[in-house]
Tab-separated table of C-alpha atoms in Angstrom:
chain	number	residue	atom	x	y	z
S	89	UNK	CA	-13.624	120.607	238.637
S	90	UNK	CA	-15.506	117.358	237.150
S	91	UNK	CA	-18.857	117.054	239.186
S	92	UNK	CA	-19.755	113.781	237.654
S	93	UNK	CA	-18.043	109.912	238.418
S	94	UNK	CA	-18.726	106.599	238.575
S	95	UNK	CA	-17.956	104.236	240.944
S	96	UNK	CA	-16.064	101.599	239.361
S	97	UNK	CA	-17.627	102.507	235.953
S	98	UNK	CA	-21.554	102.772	237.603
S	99	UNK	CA	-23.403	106.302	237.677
S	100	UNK	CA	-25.370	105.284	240.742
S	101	UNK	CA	-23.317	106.670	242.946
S	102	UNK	CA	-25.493	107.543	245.475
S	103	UNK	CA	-26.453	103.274	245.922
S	104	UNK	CA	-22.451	103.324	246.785
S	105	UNK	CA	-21.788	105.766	248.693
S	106	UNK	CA	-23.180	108.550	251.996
S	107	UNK	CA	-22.148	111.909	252.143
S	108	UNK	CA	-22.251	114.296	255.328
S	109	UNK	CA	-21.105	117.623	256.251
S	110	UNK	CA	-17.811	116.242	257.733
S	111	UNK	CA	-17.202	112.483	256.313
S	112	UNK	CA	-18.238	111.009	253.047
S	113	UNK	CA	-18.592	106.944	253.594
S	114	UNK	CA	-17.707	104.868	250.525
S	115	UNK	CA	-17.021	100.707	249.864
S	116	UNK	CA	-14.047	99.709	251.253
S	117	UNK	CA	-13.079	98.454	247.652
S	118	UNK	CA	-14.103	101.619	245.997
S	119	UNK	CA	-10.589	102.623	243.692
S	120	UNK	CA	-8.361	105.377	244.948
S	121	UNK	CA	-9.681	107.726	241.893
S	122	UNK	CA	-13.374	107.911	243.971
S	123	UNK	CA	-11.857	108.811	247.432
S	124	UNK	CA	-9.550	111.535	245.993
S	125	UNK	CA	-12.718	112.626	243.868
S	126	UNK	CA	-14.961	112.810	246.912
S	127	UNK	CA	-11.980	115.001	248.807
S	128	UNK	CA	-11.835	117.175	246.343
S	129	UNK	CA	-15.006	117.293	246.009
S	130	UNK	CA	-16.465	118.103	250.314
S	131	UNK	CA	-12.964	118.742	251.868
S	132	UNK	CA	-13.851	116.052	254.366
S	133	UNK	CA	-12.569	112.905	255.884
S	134	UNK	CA	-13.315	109.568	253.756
S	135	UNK	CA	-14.258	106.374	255.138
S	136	UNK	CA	-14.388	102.908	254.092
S	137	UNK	CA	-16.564	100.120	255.152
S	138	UNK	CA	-19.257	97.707	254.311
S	139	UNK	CA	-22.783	97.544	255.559
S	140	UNK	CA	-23.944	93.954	256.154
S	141	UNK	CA	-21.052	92.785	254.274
S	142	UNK	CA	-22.367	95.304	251.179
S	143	UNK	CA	-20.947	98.353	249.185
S	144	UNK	CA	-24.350	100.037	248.470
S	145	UNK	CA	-23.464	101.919	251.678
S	146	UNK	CA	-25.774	104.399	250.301
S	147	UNK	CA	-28.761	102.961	250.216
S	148	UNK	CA	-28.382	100.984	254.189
S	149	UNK	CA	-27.230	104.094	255.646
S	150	UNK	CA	-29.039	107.658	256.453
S	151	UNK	CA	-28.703	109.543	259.131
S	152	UNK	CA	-27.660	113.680	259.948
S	153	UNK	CA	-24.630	115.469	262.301
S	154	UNK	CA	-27.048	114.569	264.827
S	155	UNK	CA	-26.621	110.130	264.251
S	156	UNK	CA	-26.686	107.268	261.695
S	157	UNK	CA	-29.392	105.343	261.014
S	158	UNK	CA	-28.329	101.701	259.661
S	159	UNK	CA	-29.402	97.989	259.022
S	160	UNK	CA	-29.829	96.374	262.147
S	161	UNK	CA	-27.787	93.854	259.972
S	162	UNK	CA	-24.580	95.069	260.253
S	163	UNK	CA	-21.797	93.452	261.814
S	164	UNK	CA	-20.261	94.055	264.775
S	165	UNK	CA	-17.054	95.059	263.110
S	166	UNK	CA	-19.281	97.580	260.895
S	167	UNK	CA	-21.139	98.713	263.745
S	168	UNK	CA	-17.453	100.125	265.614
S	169	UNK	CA	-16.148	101.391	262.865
S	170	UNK	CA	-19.444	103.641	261.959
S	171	UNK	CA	-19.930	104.607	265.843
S	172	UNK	CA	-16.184	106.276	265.794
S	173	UNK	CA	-18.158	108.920	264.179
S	174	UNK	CA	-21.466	109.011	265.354
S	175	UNK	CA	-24.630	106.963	267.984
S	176	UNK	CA	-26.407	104.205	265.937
S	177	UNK	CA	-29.854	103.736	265.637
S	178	UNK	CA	-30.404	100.375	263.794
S	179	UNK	CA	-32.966	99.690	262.036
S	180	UNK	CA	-34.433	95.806	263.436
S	181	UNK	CA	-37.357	94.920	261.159
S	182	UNK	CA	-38.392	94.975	257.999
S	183	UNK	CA	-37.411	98.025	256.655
S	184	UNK	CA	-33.586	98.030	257.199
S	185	UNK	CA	-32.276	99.476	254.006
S	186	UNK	CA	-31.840	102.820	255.978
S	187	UNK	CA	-30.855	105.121	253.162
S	188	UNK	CA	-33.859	104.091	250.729
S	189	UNK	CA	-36.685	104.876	253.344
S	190	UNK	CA	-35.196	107.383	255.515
S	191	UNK	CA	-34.335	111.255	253.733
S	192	UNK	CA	-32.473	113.000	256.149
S	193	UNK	CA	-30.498	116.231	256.925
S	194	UNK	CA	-29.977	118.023	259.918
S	195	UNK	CA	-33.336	120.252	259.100
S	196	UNK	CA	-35.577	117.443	259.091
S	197	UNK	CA	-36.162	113.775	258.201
S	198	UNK	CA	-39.384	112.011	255.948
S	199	UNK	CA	-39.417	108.741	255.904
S	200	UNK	CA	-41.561	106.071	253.997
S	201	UNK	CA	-44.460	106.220	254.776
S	202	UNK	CA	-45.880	102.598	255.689
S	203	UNK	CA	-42.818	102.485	258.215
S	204	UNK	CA	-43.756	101.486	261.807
S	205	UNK	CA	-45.388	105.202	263.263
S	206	UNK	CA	-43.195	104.281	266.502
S	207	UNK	CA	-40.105	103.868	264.373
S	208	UNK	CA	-41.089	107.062	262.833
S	209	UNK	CA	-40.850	109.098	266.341
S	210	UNK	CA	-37.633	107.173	267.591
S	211	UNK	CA	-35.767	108.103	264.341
S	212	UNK	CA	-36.873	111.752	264.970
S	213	UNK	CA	-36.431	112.293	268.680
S	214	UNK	CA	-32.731	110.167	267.318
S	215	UNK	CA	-31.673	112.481	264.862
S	216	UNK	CA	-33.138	115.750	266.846
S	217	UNK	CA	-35.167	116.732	264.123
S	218	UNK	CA	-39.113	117.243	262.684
S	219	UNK	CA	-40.379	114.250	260.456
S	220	UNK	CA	-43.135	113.084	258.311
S	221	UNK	CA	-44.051	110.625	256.246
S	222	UNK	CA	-43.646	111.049	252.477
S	223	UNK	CA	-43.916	110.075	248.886
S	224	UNK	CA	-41.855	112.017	246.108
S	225	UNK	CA	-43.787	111.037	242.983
S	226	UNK	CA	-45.537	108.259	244.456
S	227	UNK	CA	-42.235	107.030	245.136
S	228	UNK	CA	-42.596	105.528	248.894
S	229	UNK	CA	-38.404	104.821	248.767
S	230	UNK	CA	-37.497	108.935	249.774
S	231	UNK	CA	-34.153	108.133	250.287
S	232	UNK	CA	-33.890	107.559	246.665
S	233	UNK	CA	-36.259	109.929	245.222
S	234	UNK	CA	-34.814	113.017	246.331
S	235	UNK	CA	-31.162	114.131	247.711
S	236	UNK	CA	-31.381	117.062	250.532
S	237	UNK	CA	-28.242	118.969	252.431
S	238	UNK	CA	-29.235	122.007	254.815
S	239	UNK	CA	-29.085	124.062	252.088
S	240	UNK	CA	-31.523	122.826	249.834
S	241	UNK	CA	-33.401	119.532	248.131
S	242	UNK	CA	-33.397	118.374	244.982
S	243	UNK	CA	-36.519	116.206	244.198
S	244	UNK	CA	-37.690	113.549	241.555
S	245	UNK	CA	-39.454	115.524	238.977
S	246	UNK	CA	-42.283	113.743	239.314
S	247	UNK	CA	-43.258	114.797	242.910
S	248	UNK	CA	-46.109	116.609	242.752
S	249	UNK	CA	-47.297	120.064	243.979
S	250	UNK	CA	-48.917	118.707	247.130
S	251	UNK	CA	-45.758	116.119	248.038
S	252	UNK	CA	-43.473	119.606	247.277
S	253	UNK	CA	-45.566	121.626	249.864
S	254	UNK	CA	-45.702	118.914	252.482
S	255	UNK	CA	-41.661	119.057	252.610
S	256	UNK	CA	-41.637	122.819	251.908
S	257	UNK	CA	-43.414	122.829	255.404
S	258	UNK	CA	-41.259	120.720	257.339
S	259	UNK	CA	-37.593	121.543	256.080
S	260	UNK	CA	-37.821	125.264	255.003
S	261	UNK	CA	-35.484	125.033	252.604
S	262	UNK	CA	-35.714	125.333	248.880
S	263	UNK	CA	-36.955	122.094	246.891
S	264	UNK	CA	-36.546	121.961	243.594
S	265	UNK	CA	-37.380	119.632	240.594
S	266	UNK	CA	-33.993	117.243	239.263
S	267	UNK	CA	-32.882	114.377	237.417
S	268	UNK	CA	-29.675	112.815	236.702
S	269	UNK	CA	-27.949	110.390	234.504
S	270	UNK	CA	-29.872	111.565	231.603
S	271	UNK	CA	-33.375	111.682	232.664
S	272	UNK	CA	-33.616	109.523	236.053
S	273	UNK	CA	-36.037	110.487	238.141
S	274	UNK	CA	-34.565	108.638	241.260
S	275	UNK	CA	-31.981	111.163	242.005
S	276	UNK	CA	-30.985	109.491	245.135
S	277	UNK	CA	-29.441	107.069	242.794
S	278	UNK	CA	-27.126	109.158	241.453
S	279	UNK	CA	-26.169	112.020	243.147
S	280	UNK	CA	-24.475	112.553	246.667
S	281	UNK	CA	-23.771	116.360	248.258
S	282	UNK	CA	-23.438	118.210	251.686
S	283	UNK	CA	-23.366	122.030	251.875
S	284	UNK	CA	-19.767	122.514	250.407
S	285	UNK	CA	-19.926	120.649	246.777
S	286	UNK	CA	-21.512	117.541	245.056
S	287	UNK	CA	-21.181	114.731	242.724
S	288	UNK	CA	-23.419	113.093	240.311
S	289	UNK	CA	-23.159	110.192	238.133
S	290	UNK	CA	-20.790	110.570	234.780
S	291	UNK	CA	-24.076	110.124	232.820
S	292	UNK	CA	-25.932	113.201	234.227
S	293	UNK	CA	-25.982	116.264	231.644
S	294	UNK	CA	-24.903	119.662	231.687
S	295	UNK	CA	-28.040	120.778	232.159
S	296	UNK	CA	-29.298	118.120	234.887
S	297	UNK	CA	-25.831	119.814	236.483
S	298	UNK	CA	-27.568	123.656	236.576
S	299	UNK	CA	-30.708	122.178	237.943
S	300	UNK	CA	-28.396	121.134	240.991
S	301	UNK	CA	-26.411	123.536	241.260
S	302	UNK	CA	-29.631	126.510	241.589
S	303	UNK	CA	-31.602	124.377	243.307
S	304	UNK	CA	-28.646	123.846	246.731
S	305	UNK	CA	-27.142	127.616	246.201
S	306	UNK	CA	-24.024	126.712	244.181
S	307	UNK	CA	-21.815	128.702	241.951
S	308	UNK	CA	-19.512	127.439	239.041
């Protein structure tokens, strides 16, 4: 199958859209082409909202099997229809784009890294799992800078040696170096994936593609 799209004709998929292990959350305008994509894709149930009245769902939500973490923004309406699936933990202050500062899966969480150090312990004792603060190439946005599932993460490839280790410690899992849509280093930006497939943006090369698919454990 195709393992790159757009939504609506952008690459950054991962701004529009959260995957999970069992639901993939996309913009309630997001054309039927996407959701059928993203079935095919994870085999998992699709659905459709906005976050504070936005479709860059991926980059206000974040969270593991375990909870969501969103905008303390969000409406009520938003809020119900997220919490059929999982508890909330909204984010209040300041930093409330959830999926740019949080990096989460249900092995571990890091989170950027001039976020409130309470914050920083409810999120972890929330999602039930080890966390730490992190840059990925002196990127303080980790949400964006790197994609992880429980099988693996794939990294900006400008993290360096010491920002690799500090995750090695805290996920074990493999990390690996990625880009996508031809040479971006925020790969948050662009590529979405849970244990059973991904997607990247139409722009991201064949060999971007192998990087990906070695680095999370998957065979073509």
């Amino acid at each position: 199958m195709d393992r790159t799209v757009s939504v609506a004709g952008d690459p950054h998929i991962g701004v529009f859209t959260r995957v999970f292990e069992d639901i993939a959350v996309i913009p309630i305008d997001a054309p039927e082409e996407l959701e059928q994509q993203y079935r095919e894709a994870f085999d998992l149930e699709i659905v459709r909202t906005t976050i504070q009245g936005s479709p860059i769902i991926g980059s206000l939500l974040a969270g593991n099997s375990n909870g969501f973490v969103v905008s303390g923004l969000v409406s009520q309406a938003e809020a119900d229809r997220l919490s059929e699936y999982r508890e909330l933990f909204f984010l209040e202050h300041g930093m409330n784009a959830a999926g740019n500062v949080i990096l989460a899966c249900d092995k571990f969480a890091a989170v950027h890294p001039d976020m409130d150090k309470k914050v920083q312990k409810e999120i972890g004792e929330f999602l039930k799992v080890p966390i730490v603060p992190l840059t990925l190439g002196d990127v303080k946005v980790v949400g964006m800078a790197a994609v992880a599932t429980n099988s693996g993460v794939v990294v900006s490839p400008r993290s360096s040696l010491h920002e690799i280790s500090t995750l090695e410690k805290i996920c074990e899992l493999p990390v690996g170096k990625g880009s996508i849509n031809m040479g971006n280093a925020m790969v948050g930006t662009g590529l979405v994936a849970n244990t059973k497939g991904y997607l990247a943006g139409f722009e991201t090369s064949g060999y971007e593609l192998g990087r990906i698919e070695d680095i999370f454990g998957f065979e073509e």
